[in-house]
Each structure stands twice: as structure tokens, then as C-alpha cells.
CSV table of C-alpha atoms and ligand atoms in Angstrom, one decimal:
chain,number,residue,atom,x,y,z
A,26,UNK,CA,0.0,0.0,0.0
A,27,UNK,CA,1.1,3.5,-0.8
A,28,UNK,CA,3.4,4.6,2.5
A,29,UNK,CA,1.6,8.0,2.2
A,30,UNK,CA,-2.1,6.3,2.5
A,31,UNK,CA,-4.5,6.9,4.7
A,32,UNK,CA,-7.3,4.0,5.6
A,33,UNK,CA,-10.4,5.5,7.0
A,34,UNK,CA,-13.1,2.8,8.1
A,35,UNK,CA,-16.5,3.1,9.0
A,36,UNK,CA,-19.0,0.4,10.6
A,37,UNK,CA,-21.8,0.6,7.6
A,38,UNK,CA,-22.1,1.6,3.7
A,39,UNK,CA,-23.9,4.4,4.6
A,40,UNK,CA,-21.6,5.7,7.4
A,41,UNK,CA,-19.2,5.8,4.4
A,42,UNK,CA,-20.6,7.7,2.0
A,43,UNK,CA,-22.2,9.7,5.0
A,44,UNK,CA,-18.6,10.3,5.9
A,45,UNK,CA,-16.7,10.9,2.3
A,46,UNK,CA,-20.3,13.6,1.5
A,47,UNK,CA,-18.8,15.5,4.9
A,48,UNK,CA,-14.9,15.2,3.6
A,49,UNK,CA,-16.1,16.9,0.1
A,50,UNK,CA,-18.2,19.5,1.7
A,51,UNK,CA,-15.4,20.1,4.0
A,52,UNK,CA,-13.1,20.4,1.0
A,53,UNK,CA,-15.0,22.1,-1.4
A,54,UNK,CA,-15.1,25.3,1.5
A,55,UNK,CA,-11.6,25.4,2.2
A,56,UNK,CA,-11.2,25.6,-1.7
A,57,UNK,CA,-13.9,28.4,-2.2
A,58,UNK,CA,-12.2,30.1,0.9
A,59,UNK,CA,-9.0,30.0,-0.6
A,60,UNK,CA,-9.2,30.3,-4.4
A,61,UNK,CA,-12.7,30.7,-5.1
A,62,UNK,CA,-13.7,27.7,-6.5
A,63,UNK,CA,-13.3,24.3,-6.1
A,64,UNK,CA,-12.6,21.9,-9.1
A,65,UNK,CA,-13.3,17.9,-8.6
A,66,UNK,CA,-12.6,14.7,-10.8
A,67,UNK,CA,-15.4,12.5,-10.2
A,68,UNK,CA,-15.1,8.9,-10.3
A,69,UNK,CA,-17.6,6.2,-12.1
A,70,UNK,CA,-19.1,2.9,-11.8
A,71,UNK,CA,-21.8,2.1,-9.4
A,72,UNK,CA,-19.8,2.8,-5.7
A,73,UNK,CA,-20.2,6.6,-6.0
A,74,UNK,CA,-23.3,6.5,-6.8
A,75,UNK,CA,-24.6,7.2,-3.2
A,76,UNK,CA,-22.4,9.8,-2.2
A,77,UNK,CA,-23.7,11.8,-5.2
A,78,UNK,CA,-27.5,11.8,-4.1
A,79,UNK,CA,-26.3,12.7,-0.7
A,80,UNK,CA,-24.5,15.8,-2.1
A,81,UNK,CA,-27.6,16.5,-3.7
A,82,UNK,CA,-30.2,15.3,-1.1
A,83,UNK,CA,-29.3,16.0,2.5
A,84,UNK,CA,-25.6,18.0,2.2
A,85,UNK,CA,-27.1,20.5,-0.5
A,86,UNK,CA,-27.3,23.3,1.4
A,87,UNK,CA,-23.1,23.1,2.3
A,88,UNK,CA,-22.3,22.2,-1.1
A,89,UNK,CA,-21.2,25.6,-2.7
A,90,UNK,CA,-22.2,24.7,-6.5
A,91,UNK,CA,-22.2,27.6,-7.9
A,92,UNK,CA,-18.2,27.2,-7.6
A,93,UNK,CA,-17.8,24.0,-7.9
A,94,UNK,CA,-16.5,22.7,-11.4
A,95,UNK,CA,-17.1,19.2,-12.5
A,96,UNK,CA,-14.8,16.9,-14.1
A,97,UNK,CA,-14.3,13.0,-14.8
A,98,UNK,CA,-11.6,11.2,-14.1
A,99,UNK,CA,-12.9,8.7,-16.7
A,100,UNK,CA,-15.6,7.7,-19.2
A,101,UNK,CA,-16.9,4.7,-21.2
A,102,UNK,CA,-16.8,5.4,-25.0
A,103,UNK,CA,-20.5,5.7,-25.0
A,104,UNK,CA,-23.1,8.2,-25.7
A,105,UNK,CA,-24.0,10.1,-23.0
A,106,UNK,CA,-27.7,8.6,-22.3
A,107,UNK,CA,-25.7,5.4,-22.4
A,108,UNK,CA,-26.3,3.4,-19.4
A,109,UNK,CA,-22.9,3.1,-19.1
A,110,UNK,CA,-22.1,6.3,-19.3
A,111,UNK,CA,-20.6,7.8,-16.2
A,112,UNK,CA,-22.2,11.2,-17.0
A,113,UNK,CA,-24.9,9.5,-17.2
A,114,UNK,CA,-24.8,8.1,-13.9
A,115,UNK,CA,-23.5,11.3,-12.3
A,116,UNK,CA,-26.5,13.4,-13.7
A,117,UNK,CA,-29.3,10.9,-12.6
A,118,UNK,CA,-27.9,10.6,-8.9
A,119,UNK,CA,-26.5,14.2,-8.5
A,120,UNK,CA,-26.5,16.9,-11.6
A,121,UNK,CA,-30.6,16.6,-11.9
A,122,UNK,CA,-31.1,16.9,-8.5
A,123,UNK,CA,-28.6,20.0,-7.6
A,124,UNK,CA,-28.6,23.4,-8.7
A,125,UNK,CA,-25.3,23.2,-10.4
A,126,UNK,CA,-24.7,25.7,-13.5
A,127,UNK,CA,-24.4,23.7,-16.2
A,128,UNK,CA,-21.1,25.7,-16.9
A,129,UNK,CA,-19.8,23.9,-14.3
A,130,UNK,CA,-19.7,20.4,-15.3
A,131,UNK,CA,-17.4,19.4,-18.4
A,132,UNK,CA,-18.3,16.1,-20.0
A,133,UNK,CA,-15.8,14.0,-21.4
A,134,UNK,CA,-17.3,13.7,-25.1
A,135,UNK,CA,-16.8,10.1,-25.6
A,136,UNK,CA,-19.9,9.3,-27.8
A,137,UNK,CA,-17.0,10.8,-30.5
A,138,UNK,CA,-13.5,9.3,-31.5
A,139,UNK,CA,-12.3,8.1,-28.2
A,140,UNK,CA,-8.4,9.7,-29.5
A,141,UNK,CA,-10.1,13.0,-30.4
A,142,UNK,CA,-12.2,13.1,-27.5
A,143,UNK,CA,-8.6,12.5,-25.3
A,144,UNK,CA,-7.4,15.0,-27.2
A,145,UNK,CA,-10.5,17.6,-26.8
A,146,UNK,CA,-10.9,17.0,-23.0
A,147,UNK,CA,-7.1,17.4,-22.6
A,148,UNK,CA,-7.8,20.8,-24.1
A,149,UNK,CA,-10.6,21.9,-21.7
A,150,UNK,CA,-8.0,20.9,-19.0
A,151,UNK,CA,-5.3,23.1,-20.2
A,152,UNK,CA,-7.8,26.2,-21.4
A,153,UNK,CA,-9.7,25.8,-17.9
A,154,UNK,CA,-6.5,25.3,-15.6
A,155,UNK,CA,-4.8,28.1,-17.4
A,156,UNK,CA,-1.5,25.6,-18.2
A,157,UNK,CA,1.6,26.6,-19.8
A,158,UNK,CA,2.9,23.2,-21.8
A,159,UNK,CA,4.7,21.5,-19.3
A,160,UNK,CA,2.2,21.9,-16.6
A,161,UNK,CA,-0.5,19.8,-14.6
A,162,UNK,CA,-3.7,20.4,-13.7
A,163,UNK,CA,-4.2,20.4,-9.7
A,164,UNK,CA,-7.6,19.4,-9.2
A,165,UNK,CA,-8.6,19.8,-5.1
A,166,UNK,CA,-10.2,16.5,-5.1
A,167,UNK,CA,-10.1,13.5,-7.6
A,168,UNK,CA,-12.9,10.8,-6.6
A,169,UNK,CA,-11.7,7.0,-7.2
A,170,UNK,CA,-12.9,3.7,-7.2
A,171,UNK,CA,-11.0,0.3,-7.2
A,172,UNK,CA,-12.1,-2.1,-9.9
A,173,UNK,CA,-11.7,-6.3,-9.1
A,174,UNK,CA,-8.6,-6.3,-10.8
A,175,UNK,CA,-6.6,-3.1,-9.1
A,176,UNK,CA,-7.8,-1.0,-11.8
A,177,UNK,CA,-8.9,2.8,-11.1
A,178,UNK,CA,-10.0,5.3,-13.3
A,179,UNK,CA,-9.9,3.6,-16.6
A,180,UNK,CA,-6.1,2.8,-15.9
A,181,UNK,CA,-6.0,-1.2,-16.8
A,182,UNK,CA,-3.6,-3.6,-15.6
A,183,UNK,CA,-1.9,-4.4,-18.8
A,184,UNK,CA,-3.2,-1.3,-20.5
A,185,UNK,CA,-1.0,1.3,-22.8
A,186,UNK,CA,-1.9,4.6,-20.3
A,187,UNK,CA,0.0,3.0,-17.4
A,188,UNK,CA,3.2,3.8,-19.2
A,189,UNK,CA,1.7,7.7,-20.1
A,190,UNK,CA,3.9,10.3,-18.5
A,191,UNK,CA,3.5,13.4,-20.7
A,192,UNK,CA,-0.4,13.8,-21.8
A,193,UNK,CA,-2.8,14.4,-19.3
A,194,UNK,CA,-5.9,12.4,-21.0
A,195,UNK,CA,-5.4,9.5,-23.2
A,196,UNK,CA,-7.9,6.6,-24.9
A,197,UNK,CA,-7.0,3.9,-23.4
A,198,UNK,CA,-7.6,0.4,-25.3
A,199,UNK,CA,-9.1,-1.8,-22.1
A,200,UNK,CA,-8.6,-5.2,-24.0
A,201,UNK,CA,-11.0,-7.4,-21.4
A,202,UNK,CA,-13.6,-5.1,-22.4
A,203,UNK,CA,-12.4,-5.1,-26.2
A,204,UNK,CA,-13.1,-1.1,-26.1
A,205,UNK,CA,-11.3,2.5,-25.4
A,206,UNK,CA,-12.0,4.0,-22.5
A,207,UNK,CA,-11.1,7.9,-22.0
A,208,UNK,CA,-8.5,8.4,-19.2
A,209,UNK,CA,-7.1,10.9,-16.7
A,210,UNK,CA,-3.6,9.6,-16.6
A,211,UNK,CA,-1.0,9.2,-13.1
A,212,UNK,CA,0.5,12.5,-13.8
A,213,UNK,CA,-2.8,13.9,-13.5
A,214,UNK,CA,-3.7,11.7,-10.6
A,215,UNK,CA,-0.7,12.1,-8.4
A,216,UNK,CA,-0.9,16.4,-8.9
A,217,UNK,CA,-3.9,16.4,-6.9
A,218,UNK,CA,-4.2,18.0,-3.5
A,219,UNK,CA,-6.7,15.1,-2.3
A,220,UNK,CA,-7.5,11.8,-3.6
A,221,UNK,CA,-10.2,10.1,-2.3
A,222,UNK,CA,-10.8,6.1,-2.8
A,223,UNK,CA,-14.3,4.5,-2.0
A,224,UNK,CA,-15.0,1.2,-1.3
A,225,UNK,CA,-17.8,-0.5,0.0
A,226,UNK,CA,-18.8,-4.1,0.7
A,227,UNK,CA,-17.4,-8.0,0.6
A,228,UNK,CA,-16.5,-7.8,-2.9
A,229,UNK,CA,-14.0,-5.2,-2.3
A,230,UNK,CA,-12.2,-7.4,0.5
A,231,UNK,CA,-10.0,-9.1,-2.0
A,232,UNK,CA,-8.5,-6.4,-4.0
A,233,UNK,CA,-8.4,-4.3,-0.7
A,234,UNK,CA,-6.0,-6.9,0.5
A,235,UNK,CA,-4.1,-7.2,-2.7
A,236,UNK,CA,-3.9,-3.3,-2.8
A,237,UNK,CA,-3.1,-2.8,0.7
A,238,UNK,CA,-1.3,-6.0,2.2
A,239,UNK,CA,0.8,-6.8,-1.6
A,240,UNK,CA,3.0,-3.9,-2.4
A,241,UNK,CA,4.8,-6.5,-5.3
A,242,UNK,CA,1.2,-6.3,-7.4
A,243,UNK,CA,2.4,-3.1,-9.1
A,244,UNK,CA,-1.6,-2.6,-9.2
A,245,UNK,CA,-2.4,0.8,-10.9
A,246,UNK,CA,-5.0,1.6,-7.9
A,247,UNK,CA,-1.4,1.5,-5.5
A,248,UNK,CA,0.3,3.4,-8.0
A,249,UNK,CA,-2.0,6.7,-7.1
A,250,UNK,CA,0.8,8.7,-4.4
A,251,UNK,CA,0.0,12.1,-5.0
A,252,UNK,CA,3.4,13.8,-4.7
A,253,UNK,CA,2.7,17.0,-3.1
A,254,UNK,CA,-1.3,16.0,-1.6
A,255,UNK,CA,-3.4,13.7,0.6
A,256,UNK,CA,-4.2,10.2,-0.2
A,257,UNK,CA,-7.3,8.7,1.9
A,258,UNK,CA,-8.7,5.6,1.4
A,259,UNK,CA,-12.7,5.5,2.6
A,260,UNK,CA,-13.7,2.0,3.3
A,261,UNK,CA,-16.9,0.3,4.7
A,262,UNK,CA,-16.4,-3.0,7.4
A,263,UNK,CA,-17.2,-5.2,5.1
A,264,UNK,CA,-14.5,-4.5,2.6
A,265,UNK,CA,-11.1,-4.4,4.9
A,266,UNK,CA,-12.5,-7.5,5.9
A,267,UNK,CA,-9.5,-9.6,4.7
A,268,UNK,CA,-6.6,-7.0,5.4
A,269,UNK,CA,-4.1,-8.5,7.8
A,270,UNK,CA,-3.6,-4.7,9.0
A,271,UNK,CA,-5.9,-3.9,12.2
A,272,UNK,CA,-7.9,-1.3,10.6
B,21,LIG,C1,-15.4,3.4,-14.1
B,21,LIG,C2,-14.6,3.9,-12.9
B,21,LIG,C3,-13.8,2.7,-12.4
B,21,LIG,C4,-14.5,2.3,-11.1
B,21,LIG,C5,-14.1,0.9,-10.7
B,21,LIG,C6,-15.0,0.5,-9.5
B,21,LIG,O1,-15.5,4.2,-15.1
B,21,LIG,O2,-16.0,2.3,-14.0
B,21,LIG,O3,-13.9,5.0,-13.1
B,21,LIG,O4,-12.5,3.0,-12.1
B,21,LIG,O5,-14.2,3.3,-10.1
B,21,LIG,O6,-14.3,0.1,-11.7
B,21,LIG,O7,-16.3,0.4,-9.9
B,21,LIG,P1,-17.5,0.1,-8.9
B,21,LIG,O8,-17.6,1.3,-8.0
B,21,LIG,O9,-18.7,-0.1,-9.8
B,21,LIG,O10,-17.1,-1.1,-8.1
């Protein structure tokens, strides 16, 4: 497990996302005290899922969305009414529901060329962050998941993006799911100020040992170490279940 890590656990599923809702609200102030605004890579697949219609339900009122700007870490190279679309997902659990400008939220356009859509998203990074050509983007949180293999994002085991270490969005060929996916990539990852992970329930128990308790996987989930920010890891009982660490 990344030395830096943090391993937050919480009794129940909804402690956790009760928990990570308070950790972005708690973020997303200091950012709008400091700078302004607050800028967020969200993550997909179905884990976030709840702590986007809490943001919207219950912690609305301390979300400040007006200045909070919405990006993805990653999305499917689908349409975005796709149900596998991670916009998708987003705007049915959180977009829909919250009074969010729709200036604020920048959609990876995947339904195009996933290599142009890289391309065009690694624009709006640049043109939004203000970069000169050898810079990252800092976002002040970037959500992530952990996928059964060690994945994150749409970074693969086996996959070409691992090796990226210039462009800050790639398509990333995913061969088990023979299709592109669109990708932040480590540099991105590791410039954040926070990165949160969420994971919730039994079927998380065995990657969260591989991640945590087998530094030699080389997983791309433990190669997140944000070099100058927080790493936390948010994790319900049921999935450190297996880790040998006393959590
Ligand atoms: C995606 C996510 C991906 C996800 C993991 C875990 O596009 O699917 O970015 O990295 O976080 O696969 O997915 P679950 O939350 O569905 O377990």
C-alpha cells in the first residue's frame, strides 16, 4: 500500500458515504475560501453512486455549487444517455437533483472518436487550468474507485496509459472489455491536493488486501501517491475485511 495512505473505516455503507459527502463539503469550503472555486474529478461505476445523491439530497445546502467545477476522471466510450455512461450516472444521482450551473460540469465527449475526445478533453484541462505546456492540472479532489482487478479510473492492468507520463488524457484500449475508454492519466492523478478512494462491501475485501497487504502487485489503484497531496482511502467493514492490517 502507498506509505503515504491513509485508511479511513466506517462500521456501515452508509456511514461511508455519510462520511466521504462530509470530507467533500469540508473540502470544497476550504477551496472556495482559498481560491474561489473548487474543481473535482469524479469517479464512475456504481460505488459513487450514493455519495452523489447525498451531495444533492441531505448535504445540499453546504455544497457551494455555484463554484464547484465538475470533471471525470474517466468515461466509457459511450453516448451520454448510455447506461454506461458515467455522465450519465452522475447526472441521474447528483447533476438533476442540484442546482449546479451547467457551466460547471465538463463532460468528457466520448460518444465521439475516443483519440479526439482525449485530445478535446485534454484541451478543456489546459484552457480551464490556465497551463503553460509542461504543466498539470491540480484538481482539489479526484474521486476513485477500485475495480476487481486493481484498476482505477480507466487505468488497466496491462493497459498502454500506465506507461503515459506526458499527456494528461489518453484513450486507453481496455482489452478485457475489447473497447477505449477515456482516461485521466498518473500525472494527473498524483498532482492532486486530495484523492479520495471509496470502497464498499465484501466484494472489495480481496482487492483491498491485494492493494493494501501486496505492495509487489504493481496494481495501478497503488500506484495513485499524490506527490505533493493527501491520499485517503474511505472503506466500509465489510470491505477491509480480509486486510491483515488492524484497521
Ligand atoms: C469506471 C470507474 C472505475 C470504477 C471501478 C470500481 O469508469 O468504472 O472509473 O475505475 O471506479 O471500476 O467500480 P464500482 O464502483 O462499480 O465497483
Amino acid at each position: 500500500m502507498p506509505d503515504p495512505a491513509e485508511l479511513r473505516v466506517v462500521d456501515t455503507a452508509a456511514e461511508l458515504f455519510r462520511a466521504a459527502a462530509r470530507e467533500f463539503v469540508s473540502l470544497a469550503s476550504q477551496a472556495v475560501k482559498d481560491k474561489g472555486r473548487f474543481c473535482v474529478a469524479l469517479s464512475g461505476g456504481s460505488t459513487p453512486k450514493k455519495l452523489y445523491s447525498l451531495l444533492a439530497g441531505s448535504e445540499a445546502k453546504a455544497v457551494p455549487w455555484d463554484r464547484t467545477y465538475f470533471f471525470f476522471g474517466d468515461e466509457r466510450h459511450v453516448p451520454p444517455d448510455d447506461p454506461e455512461s458515467n455522465h450519465r450516472m452522475a447526472n441521474e444521482a447528483m447533476f438533476s437533483k442540484a442546482p449546479v450551473p451547467p457551466g460547471n460540469i465538463f463532460r468528457i465527449h466520448a460518444e465521439e472518436n475516443a483519440t479526439l475526445a482525449a485530445e478535446e478533453y485534454e484541451d478543456t484541462l489546459r484552457k480551464f487550468f490556465d497551463l503553460a505546456p509542461d504543466q498539470l492540472p491540480r484538481f482539489d479532489l479526484i474521486l476513485l474507485g477500485v475495480g476487481p482487478d486493481g484498476h482505477t479510473a480507466s487505468l488497466f492492468p496491462g493497459s498502454a496509459a500506465l506507461n503515459e507520463t506526458k499527456r494528461l488524457v489518453v484513450a486507453n484500449w481496455v482489452e478485457k472489455f475489447k473497447t477505449d475508454r477515456i482516461t485521466l492519466t498518473f500525472p494527473v492523478l498524483n498532482n492532486a491536493a486530495f484523492v479520495m478512494f471509496l470502497a464498499s462491501g465484501s466484494d472489495k475485501a480481496g482487492i483491498l488486501r491485494e492493494v493494501f497487504d501486496n505492495p509487489a502487485a504493481n496494481l495501478p489503484s497503488q500506484r495513485v501517491r499524490p506527490e505533493h497531496g493527501q491520499l485517503v482511502w474511505m472503506a466500509d467493514r465489510e470491505a477491509v475485511g480480509l486486510l491483515r492490517r488492524a484497521s
